[in-house]
CSV table of C-alpha atoms in Angstrom, one decimal:
chain,number,residue,atom,x,y,z
A,967,ALA,CA,7.3,-3.5,3.9
A,968,ILE,CA,3.7,-2.7,4.5
A,969,VAL,CA,0.9,-5.3,4.6
A,970,SER,CA,-2.8,-4.2,4.3
A,971,ASP,CA,-5.5,-6.6,5.3
A,972,GLY,CA,-8.2,-6.5,2.6
A,973,ARG,CA,-8.5,-4.3,-0.5
A,974,ALA,CA,-12.1,-3.2,0.3
A,975,LYS,CA,-11.1,-2.3,3.9
A,976,ILE,CA,-8.0,-0.1,3.3
A,977,ASN,CA,-8.4,3.3,4.8
A,978,PRO,CA,-8.8,6.0,2.0
A,979,ARG,CA,-6.3,8.2,3.7
A,980,THR,CA,-3.7,5.4,3.9
A,981,ARG,CA,-4.4,4.7,0.2
A,982,ALA,CA,-3.9,8.4,-0.6
A,983,VAL,CA,-0.6,8.6,1.2
A,984,LEU,CA,0.7,5.4,-0.4
A,985,ALA,CA,-0.3,6.7,-3.8
A,986,ALA,CA,1.4,10.1,-3.1
A,987,MET,CA,4.6,8.2,-2.3
A,988,GLY,CA,4.3,6.3,-5.6
A,989,CYS,CA,3.9,2.8,-4.2
A,990,PHE,CA,0.2,2.3,-4.9
A,991,GLN,CA,-2.0,2.8,-8.0
A,992,ASP,CA,-5.7,2.8,-7.6
A,993,GLY,CA,-7.8,1.0,-10.2
A,994,ILE,CA,-5.4,-1.7,-11.4
A,995,ALA,CA,-6.0,-4.4,-8.9
A,996,LYS,CA,-8.4,-7.2,-10.0
A,997,GLN,CA,-10.3,-9.8,-8.0
A,998,LYS,CA,-9.6,-12.5,-10.6
A,999,VAL,CA,-6.9,-13.1,-13.2
A,1000,ASN,CA,-7.5,-15.8,-15.8
A,1001,GLU,CA,-10.6,-17.0,-13.8
A,1002,LYS,CA,-8.5,-17.6,-10.7
A,1003,GLU,CA,-9.0,-15.6,-7.5
A,1004,VAL,CA,-6.2,-13.2,-6.6
A,1005,THR,CA,-4.7,-13.6,-3.1
A,1006,ALA,CA,-2.7,-10.4,-2.9
A,1007,HIS,CA,-1.4,-7.4,-4.9
A,1008,ILE,CA,2.3,-6.5,-4.6
A,1009,TYR,CA,3.5,-3.0,-5.3
A,1010,GLU,CA,7.2,-2.0,-5.2
A,1011,TYR,CA,8.7,1.4,-5.5
A,1012,THR,CA,11.8,3.3,-4.5
A,1013,THR,CA,10.6,6.8,-3.4
A,1014,GLN,CA,12.6,9.9,-2.8
A,1015,MET,CA,9.8,11.9,-1.2
A,1016,THR,CA,9.4,13.0,2.4
A,1017,LEU,CA,6.0,13.2,4.1
A,1018,GLU,CA,5.4,16.2,6.3
A,1019,ILE,CA,2.4,16.8,8.5
A,1020,LYS,CA,1.4,20.5,8.9
A,1021,LYS,CA,-1.7,21.3,10.9
A,1022,GLY,CA,-2.9,17.7,10.7
A,1023,ILE,CA,-2.6,17.5,6.9
A,1024,VAL,CA,-0.1,15.2,5.2
A,1025,GLN,CA,2.0,16.9,2.6
A,1026,VAL,CA,4.5,15.5,0.1
A,1027,LYS,CA,7.9,17.3,0.2
A,1028,LYS,CA,10.7,16.4,-2.2
A,1029,GLY,CA,13.5,14.7,-0.4
A,1030,SER,CA,16.8,13.1,-1.3
A,1031,THR,CA,16.9,9.9,0.8
A,1032,PRO,CA,15.8,6.9,-1.3
A,1033,VAL,CA,13.5,4.4,0.5
A,1034,GLN,CA,12.4,1.2,-1.1
A,1035,ILE,CA,8.8,0.3,-0.2
A,1036,ILE,CA,7.1,-3.0,-0.8
A,1037,PHE,CA,3.4,-2.8,-0.3
A,1038,CYS,CA,1.3,-6.0,-0.1
A,1039,LEU,CA,-2.4,-5.4,-0.4
A,1040,LYS,CA,-4.3,-8.6,0.5
A,1041,GLU,CA,-7.5,-9.1,-1.6
A,1042,LYS,CA,-9.5,-10.4,1.4
A,1043,ASN,CA,-9.6,-9.3,5.0
A,1044,GLN,CA,-8.3,-12.3,6.8
A,1045,LYS,CA,-7.5,-10.7,10.2
A,1046,LYS,CA,-4.2,-9.7,11.9
A,1047,ILE,CA,-2.7,-13.1,12.4
A,1048,ASN,CA,-2.8,-13.8,8.7
A,1049,SER,CA,-1.2,-10.4,8.0
A,1050,HIS,CA,1.6,-11.2,10.4
A,1051,ARG,CA,2.3,-14.4,8.5
A,1052,TRP,CA,2.5,-12.4,5.2
A,1053,PHE,CA,4.9,-9.9,6.9
A,1054,PHE,CA,7.3,-12.3,8.4
């Protein structure tokens, strides 16, 4: 499981890696649903890709080991202690 603290603060490189792995889709998260504020966005995906770093660049390499990823993107940045509560 991965927890990210605040949609506006997520590192663009982290977001790109998560998207390459298939467990994040940019542009679908909303601040409000039915006039109620959203607390967090949950993405789940079972990926079969391997990430490889060559010369400081992250590359996606097809792999055969399935890994289930649950990604929780909190809407607001509420600091590390709050993220620990979400994780555990």
